[in-house]
XYZ file of C-alpha atoms in Angstrom:
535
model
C 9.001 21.217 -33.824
C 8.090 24.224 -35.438
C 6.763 27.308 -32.849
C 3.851 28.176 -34.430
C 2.844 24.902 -33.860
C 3.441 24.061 -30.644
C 1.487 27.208 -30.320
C -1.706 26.418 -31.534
C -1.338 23.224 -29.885
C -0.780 25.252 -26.622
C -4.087 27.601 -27.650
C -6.273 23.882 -28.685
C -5.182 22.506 -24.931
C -5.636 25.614 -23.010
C -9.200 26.780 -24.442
C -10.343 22.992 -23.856
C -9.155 23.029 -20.521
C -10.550 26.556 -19.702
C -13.785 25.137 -20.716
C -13.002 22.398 -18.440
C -12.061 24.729 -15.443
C -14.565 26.993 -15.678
C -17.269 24.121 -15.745
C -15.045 22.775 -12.490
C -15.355 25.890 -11.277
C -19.319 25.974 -11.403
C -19.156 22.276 -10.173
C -17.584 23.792 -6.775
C -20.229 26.508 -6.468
C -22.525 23.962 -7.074
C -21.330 21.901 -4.317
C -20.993 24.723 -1.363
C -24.640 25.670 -2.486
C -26.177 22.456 -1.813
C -23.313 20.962 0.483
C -21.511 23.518 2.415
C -18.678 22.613 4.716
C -19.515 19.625 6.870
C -18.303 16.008 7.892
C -20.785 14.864 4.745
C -18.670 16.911 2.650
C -15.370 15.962 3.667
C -15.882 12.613 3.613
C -16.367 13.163 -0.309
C -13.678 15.151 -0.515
C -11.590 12.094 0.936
C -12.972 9.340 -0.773
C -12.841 11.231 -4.281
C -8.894 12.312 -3.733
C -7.993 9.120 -4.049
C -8.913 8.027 -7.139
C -8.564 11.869 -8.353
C -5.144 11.556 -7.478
C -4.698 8.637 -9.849
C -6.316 10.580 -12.886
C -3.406 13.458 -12.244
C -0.852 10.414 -11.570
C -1.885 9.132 -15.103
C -2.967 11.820 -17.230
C -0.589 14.594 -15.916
C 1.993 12.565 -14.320
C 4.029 9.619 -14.384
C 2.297 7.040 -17.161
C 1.720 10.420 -19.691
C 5.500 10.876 -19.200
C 6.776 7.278 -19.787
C 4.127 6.851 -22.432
C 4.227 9.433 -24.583
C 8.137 9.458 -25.557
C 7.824 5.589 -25.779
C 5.013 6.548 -27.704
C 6.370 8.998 -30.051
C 9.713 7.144 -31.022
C 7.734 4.113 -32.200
C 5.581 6.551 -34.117
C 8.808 8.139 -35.917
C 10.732 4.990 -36.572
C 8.300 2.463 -36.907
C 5.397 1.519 -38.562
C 1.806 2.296 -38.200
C 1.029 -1.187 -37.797
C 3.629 -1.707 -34.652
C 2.250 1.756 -33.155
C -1.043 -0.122 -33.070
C 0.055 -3.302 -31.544
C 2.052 -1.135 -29.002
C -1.160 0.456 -28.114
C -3.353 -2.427 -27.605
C -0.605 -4.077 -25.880
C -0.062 -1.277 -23.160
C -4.079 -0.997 -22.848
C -4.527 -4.976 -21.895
C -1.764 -4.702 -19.737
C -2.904 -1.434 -17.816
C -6.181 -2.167 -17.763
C -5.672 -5.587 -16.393
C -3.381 -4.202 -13.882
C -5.916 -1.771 -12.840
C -8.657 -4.245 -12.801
C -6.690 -5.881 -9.733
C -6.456 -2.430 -8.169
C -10.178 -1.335 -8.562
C -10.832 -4.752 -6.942
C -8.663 -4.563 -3.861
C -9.943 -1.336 -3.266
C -13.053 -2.218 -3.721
C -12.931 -5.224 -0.954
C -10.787 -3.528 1.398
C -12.350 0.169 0.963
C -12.589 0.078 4.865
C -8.963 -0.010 4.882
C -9.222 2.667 2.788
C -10.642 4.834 4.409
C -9.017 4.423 7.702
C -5.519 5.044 5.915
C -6.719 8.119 4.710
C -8.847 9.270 7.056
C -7.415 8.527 10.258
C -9.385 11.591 12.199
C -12.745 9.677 10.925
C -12.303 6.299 13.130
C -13.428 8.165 15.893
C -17.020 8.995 14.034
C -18.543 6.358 13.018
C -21.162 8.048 10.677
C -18.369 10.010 8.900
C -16.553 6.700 8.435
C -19.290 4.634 7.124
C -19.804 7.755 4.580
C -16.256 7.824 3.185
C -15.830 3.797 3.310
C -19.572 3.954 0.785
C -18.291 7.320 -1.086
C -14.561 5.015 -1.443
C -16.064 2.024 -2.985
C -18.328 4.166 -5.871
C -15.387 6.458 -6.549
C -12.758 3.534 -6.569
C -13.259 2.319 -9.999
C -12.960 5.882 -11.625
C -9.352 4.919 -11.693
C -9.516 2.081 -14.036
C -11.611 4.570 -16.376
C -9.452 7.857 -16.165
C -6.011 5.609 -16.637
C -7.211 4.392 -19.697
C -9.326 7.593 -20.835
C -5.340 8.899 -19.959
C -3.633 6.289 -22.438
C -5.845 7.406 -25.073
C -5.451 11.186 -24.873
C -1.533 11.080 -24.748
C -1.465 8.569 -28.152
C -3.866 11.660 -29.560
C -1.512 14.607 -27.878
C 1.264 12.740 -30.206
C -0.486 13.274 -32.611
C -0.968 16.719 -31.959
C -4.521 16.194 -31.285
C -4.830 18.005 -28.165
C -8.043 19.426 -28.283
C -10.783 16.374 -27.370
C -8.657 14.977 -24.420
C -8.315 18.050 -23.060
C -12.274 18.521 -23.183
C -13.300 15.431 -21.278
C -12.929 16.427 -18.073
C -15.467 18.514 -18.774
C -17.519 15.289 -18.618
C -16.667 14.858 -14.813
C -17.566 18.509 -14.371
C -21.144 18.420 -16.047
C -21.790 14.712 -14.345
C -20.949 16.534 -10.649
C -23.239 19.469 -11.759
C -25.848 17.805 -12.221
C -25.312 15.043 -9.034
C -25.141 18.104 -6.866
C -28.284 20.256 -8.494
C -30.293 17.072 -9.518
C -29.899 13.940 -7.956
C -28.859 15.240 -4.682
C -32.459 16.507 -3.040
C -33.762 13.227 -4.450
C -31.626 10.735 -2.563
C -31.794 9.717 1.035
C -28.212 10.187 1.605
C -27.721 13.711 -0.654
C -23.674 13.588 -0.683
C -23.716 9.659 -2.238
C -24.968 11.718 -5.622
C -21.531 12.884 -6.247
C -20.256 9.424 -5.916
C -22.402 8.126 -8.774
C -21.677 11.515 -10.699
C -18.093 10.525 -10.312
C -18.709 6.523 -11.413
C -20.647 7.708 -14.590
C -18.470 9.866 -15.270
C -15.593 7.684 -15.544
C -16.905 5.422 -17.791
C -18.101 8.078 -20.090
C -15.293 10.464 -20.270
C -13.155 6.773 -22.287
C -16.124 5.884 -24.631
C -15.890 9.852 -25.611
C -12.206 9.492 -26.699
C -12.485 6.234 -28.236
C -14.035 7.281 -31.779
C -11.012 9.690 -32.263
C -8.704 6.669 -31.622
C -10.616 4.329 -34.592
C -10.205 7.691 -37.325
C -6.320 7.421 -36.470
C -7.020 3.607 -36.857
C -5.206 2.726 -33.560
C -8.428 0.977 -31.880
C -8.369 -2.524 -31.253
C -8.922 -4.786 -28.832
C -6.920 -4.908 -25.764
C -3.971 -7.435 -25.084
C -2.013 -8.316 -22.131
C 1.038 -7.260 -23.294
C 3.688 -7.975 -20.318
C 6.616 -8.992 -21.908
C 6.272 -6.915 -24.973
C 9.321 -4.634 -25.339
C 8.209 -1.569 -25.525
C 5.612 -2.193 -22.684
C 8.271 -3.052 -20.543
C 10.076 -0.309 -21.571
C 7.521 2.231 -20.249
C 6.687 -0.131 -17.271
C 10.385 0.521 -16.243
C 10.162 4.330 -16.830
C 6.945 4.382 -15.058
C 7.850 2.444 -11.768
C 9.990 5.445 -10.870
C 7.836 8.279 -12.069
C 5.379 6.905 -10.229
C 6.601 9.362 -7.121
C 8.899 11.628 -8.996
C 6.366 13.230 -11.393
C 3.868 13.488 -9.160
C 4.691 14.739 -5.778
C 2.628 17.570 -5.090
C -0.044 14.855 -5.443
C 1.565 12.301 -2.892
C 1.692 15.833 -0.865
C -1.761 16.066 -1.418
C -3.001 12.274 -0.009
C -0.876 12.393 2.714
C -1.777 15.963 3.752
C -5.393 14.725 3.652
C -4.059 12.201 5.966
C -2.951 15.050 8.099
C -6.309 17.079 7.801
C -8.151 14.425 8.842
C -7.028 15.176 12.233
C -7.991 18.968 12.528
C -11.487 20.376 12.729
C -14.349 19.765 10.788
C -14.603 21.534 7.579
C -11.101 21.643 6.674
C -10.923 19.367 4.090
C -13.325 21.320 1.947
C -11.584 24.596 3.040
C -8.486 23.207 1.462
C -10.113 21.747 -1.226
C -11.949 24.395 -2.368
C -9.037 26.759 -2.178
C -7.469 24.643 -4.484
C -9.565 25.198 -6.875
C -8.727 28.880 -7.839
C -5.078 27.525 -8.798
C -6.280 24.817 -10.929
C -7.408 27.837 -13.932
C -3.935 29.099 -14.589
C -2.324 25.815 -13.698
C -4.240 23.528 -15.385
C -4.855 26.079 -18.576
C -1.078 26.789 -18.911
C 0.726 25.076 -16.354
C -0.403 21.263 -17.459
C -1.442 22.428 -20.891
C 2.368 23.777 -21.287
C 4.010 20.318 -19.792
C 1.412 18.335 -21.946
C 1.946 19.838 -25.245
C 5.776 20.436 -25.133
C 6.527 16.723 -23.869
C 6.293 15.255 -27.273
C 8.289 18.170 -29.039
C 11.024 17.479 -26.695
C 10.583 14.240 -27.399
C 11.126 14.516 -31.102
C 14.023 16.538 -31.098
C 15.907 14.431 -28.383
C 14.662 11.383 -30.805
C 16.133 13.220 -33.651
C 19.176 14.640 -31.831
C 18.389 18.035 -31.885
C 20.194 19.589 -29.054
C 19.350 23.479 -30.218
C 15.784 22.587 -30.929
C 15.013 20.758 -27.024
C 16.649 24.125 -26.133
C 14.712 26.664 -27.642
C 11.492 24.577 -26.742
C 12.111 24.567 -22.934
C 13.260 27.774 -23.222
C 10.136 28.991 -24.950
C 7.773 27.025 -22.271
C 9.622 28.610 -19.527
C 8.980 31.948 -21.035
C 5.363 31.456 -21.148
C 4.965 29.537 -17.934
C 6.094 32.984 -16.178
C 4.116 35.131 -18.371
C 0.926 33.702 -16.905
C 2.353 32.451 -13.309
C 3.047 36.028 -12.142
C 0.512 37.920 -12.942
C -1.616 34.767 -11.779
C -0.223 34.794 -8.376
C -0.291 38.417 -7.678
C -3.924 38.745 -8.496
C -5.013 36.027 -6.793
C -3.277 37.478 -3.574
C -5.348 40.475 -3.993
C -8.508 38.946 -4.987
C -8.526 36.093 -2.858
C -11.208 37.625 -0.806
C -13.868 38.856 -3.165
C -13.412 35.411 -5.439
C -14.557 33.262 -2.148
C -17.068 35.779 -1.094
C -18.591 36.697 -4.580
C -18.214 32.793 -5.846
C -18.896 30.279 -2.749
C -21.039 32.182 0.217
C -23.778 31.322 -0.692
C -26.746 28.311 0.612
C -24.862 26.670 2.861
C -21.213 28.106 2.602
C -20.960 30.409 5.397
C -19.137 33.842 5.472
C -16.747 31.706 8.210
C -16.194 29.103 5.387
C -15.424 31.824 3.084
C -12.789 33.335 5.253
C -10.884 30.207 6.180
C -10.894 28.732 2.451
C -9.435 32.464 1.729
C -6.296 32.070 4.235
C -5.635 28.899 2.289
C -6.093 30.594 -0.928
C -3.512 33.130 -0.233
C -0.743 30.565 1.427
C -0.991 28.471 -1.567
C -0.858 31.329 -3.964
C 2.600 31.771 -3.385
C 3.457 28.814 -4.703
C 1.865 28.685 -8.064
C 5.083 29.866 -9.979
C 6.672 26.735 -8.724
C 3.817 24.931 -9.014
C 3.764 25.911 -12.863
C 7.802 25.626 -13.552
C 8.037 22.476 -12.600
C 5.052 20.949 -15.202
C 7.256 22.631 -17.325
C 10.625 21.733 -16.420
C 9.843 17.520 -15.473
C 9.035 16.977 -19.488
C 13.143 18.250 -19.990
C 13.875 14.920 -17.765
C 11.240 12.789 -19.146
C 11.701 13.614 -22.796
C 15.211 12.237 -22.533
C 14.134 9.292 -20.283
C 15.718 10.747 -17.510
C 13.188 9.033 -14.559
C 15.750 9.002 -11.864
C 16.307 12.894 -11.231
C 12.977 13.970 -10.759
C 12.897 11.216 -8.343
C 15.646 12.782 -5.977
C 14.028 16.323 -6.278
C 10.575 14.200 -5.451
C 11.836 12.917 -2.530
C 13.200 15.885 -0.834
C 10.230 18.101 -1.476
C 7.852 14.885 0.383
C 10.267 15.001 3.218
C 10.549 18.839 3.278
C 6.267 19.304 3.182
C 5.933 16.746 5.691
C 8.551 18.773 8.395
C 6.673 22.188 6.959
C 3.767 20.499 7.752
C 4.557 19.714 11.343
C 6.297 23.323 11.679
C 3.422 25.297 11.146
C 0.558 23.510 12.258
C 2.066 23.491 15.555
C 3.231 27.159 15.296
C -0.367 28.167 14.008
C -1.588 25.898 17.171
C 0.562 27.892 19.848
C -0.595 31.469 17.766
C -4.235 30.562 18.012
C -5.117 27.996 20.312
C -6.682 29.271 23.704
C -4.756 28.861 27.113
C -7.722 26.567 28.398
C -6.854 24.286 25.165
C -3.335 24.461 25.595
C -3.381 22.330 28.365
C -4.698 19.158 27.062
C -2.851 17.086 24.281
C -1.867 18.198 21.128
C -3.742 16.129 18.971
C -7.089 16.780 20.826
C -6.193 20.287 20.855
C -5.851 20.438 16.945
C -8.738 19.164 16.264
C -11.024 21.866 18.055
C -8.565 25.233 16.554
C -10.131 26.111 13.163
C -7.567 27.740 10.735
C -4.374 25.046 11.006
C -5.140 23.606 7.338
C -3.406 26.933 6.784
C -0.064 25.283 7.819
C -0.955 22.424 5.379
C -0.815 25.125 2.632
C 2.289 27.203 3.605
C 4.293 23.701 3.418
C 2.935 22.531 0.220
C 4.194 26.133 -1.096
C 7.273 26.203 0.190
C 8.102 22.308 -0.536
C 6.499 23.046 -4.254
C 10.039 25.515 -4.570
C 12.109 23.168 -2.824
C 11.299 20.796 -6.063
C 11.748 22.826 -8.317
C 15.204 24.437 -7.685
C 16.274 21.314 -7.176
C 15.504 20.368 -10.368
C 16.568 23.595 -11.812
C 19.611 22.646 -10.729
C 20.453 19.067 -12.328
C 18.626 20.470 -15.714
C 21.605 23.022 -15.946
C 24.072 20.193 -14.670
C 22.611 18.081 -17.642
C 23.899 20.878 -20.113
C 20.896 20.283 -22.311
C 19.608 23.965 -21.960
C 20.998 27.294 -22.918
C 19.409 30.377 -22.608
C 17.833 32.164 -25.641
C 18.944 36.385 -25.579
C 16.492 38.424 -24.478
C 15.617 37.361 -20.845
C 16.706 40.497 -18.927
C 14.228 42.177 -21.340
C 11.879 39.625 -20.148
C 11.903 40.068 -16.750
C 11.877 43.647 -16.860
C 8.469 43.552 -19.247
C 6.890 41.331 -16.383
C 7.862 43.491 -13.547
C 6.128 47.007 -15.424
C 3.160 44.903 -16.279
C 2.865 43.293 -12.699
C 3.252 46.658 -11.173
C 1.046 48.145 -12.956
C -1.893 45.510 -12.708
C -1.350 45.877 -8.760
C -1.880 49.243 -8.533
C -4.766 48.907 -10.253
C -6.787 46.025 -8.242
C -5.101 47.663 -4.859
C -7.257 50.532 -6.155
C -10.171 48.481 -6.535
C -9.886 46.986 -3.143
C -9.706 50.562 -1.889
C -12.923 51.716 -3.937
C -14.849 48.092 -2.738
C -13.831 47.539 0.728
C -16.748 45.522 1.705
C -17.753 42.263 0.119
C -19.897 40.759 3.238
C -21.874 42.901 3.815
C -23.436 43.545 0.156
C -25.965 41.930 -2.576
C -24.595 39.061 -4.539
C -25.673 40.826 -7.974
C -22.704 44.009 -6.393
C -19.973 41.458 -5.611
C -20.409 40.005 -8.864
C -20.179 43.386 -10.796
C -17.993 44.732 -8.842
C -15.370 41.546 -9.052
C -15.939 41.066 -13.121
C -14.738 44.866 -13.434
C -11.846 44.077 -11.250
C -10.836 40.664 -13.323
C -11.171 42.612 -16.738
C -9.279 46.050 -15.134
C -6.325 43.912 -13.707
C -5.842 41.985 -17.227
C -6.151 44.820 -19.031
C -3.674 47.000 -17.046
C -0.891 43.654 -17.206
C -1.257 43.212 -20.950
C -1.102 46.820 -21.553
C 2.086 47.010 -19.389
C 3.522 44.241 -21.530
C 2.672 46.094 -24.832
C 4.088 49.351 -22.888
C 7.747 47.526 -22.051
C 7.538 46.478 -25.674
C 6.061 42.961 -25.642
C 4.183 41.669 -29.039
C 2.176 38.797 -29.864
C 5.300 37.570 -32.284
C 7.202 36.944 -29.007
C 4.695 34.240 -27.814
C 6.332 32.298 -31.516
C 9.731 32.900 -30.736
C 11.528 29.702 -29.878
């Protein structure tokens, strides 16, 4: 594939998906406004992770990677009329798959709820929320899995743009649940369950008319012993867990949160927000539109080209990860204060979603690498590696886990508490979801060095010159954008105790000092926009 233009399919994904973030982002402020942090809250945040965790599983994760290089072969080698059939075939057969799957958890969403929210049993109006909130988020699945199918048969055909816009869709729909339909509804948090329902079905019909200009819509056909289907259904079993285990992380640390103090799911969750902008703008948009180059040249034996692809993702991924996490160490603060406390998100919500924000900071360089680095494996069909590194970063986050919530425990429980059990005592010590996030940082590296590791055993990447000059560029322009934020910090110290109108000035001339002083430090250490090409 030429650079330029995996480029400008890397500038059509991201500005989509900034739209998309952004719009997520205003969703979330929405949310603490009308919401704040409570057991009403949580239980959303439970009951949608679930089925959220299938739309990354499918549209960032394991079915995107078995599909799409599936996909693309039959598109180079075949003909149009057999990429058709392949499509309608994997549709019938994942939707009727998922059809089973909405309805199971539809009729056992008690069940449910109790896996995933063990800390809830005890509260029966908490429970009762999340089992309702479970059963109108539950068939969101069955809509984002095949809303996923259709944007990665558009991504390979480098038509990255519209399925990168509909989330934006989910965003608007929770918007206006939260603003809207909330206050008129005698149970306010049920709104974003319907938001989340229409959503789903209307995020598919919005891809669909791009599918019938390509001519690839027909009807849908179980398609079980077709091939090809079964070809992807056997590369898909495995990435099931490989590709996707920050998000198995994620369900079963919401397992784990259940059992501390009220509030911390939504701490977590909306800490996790501020990483999805550079990960989900670059870090997915990267993985997604480099996939079906790699693709193409394994397909067409191109051992230089897969080379100078991955090495030109890598290249970019750090670009943006650095400076990302650096800034967001330092601004971590004034983004909760400035963005969430506000209504009912309380200065004391503010401060514990910012201890999250910073653990889980840390990671995002990992985080980012490895949407970059699974599409090497996947590309070549390679399911079972990512598998191994999968497993050992699960095991690894659940022993971080256990580490350092009991280590925060002993640190900041009182004496008085100290004496009773452990699990009573972490559920009254605010401030242990922290732990959560320090393992799912350090279990996020333990992934990807591990798959570092087999890529260069695999022998399918070289280095392209230039990378000492690479690093070096980073570490001026880094530098310098921290000195200049640590010298807004020391200009602004106080972000409490001053008008919303001042935090938001005062953070927007941070944001455009800090980018300014990194991209002049790359243009400084001799960085152009040519380089960005370069594969």
């Amino acid at each position: 594939m030429k650079s330029p233009s995996m480029f400008r399919g890397l500038l059509s994904f991201s500005s989509m998906t900034m739209i998309s973030r952004v719009l997520g982002l205003l969703r979330d402020i929405s949310m603490s406004h009308v919401f704040g942090a409570n057991a009403a809250t949580d239980a959303f945040v439970i009951a949608f992770r679930i089925p959220n965790f299938m739309r990354r599983l499918f549209a960032e994760g394991s079915f995107s990677t078995a599909f799409v290089p599936v996909f693309t072969e039959v598109k180079e080698t075949g003909t149009h009329e057999e990429l058709k059939q392949l499509l309608s075939r994997v549709a019938g057969t994942l939707g009727g798959v998922l059809l089973v799957v909405t309805a199971l958890g539809l009729i056992f969403a008690p069940e449910v709820a109790g896996t995933f929210a063990p800390g809830a049993l005890d509260q029966p109006h908490k429970f009762d929320l999340t089992t309702n909130l479970v059963r109108l988020t539950f068939p969101f699945i069955l809509f984002v899995s095949l809303t996923a199918l259709a944007g990665g048969a558009l991504n390979s055909f480098h038509r990255f743009a519209l399925p990168a816009l509909a989330p934006v869709i989910l965003n608007i729909c929770m918007v206006v649940g939260a603003l809207w339909l909330a206050p008129r509804l005698h149970t306010p948090i049920m709104a974003m369950g319907w938001a989340v329902l229409l959503a789903g079905v209307l995020q598919l019909l919005f891809l669909l008319p791009a599918l019938r200009e390509l001519d690839l819509l027909s009807m849908p056909r179980w398609g079980w012993n077709h091939p090809q289907v079964r070809r992807i259904m056997r590369l898909m079993v495995p990435t099931l867990f490989g590709s996707s285990v920050a998000q198995l992380n994620l369900l079963l640390d919401t397992v784990v949160i259940s059992l501390l103090v009220t509030g911390s799911q939504t701490w977590l969750w909306q800490s996790t927000r501020f990483l999805e902008l550079p990960l989900g703008v670059f870090g997915v948009a990267l993985g997604t539109v480099i996939l079906p180059a790699l693709s193409r040249h394994h397909v067409g034996t191109d051992r230089a080209g897969f080379s100078r692809a991955l090495d030109w993702g890598l290249r970019l991924t750090l670009l943006i990860a650095l400076p990302a996490m650096f800034a967001l160490l330092l601004l971590a603060g004034p983004l909760v204060d400035t963005l969430f406390q506000n209504g009912h998100y309380t200065a004391f919500d503010a401060h514990m979603s910012t201890l999250s924000i910073i653990a889980l900071s840390c990671g995002l360089p990992a985080f980012a690498l490895v949407k970059v680095v699974l599409p090497a494996f996947y590309s070549r069909q390679d399911t079972r590696t990512p598998v191994r590194a999968g497993v050992a970063s699960l095991v690894a986050n659940m022993v971080f886990n256990a580490i350092f919530i009991v280590l925060l425990y002993e640190l900041w429980a009182s004496p008085a508490l100290k004496q009773g059990s452990l699990l009573d005592g972490i559920s009254k010590v605010p401030g242990l979801h922290v732990g959560l996030a320090i393992a799912s940082t350090l279990s996020s590296y333990v992934n990807f060095v591990l798959l570092w590791r087999w890529l260069k055993r695999a022998g399918v990447y070289q280095r392209e010159p230039g990378w000492a000059r690479h690093w070096l560029r980073l570490a001026i322009a880094c530098a310098v954008m921290v000195a200049v934020l640590l010298l807004g910090r020391w200009l602004w110290p106080d972000w409490v105790g001053v008008s919303v109108f001042t935090r938001v000035w005062h953070l927007s001339a941070l944001v455009i000092a800090g980018s300014v002083a990194y991209v002049g430090g790359l243009f400084a250490g001799g960085f152009r926009l040519r380089d960005l090409r370069a594969v």
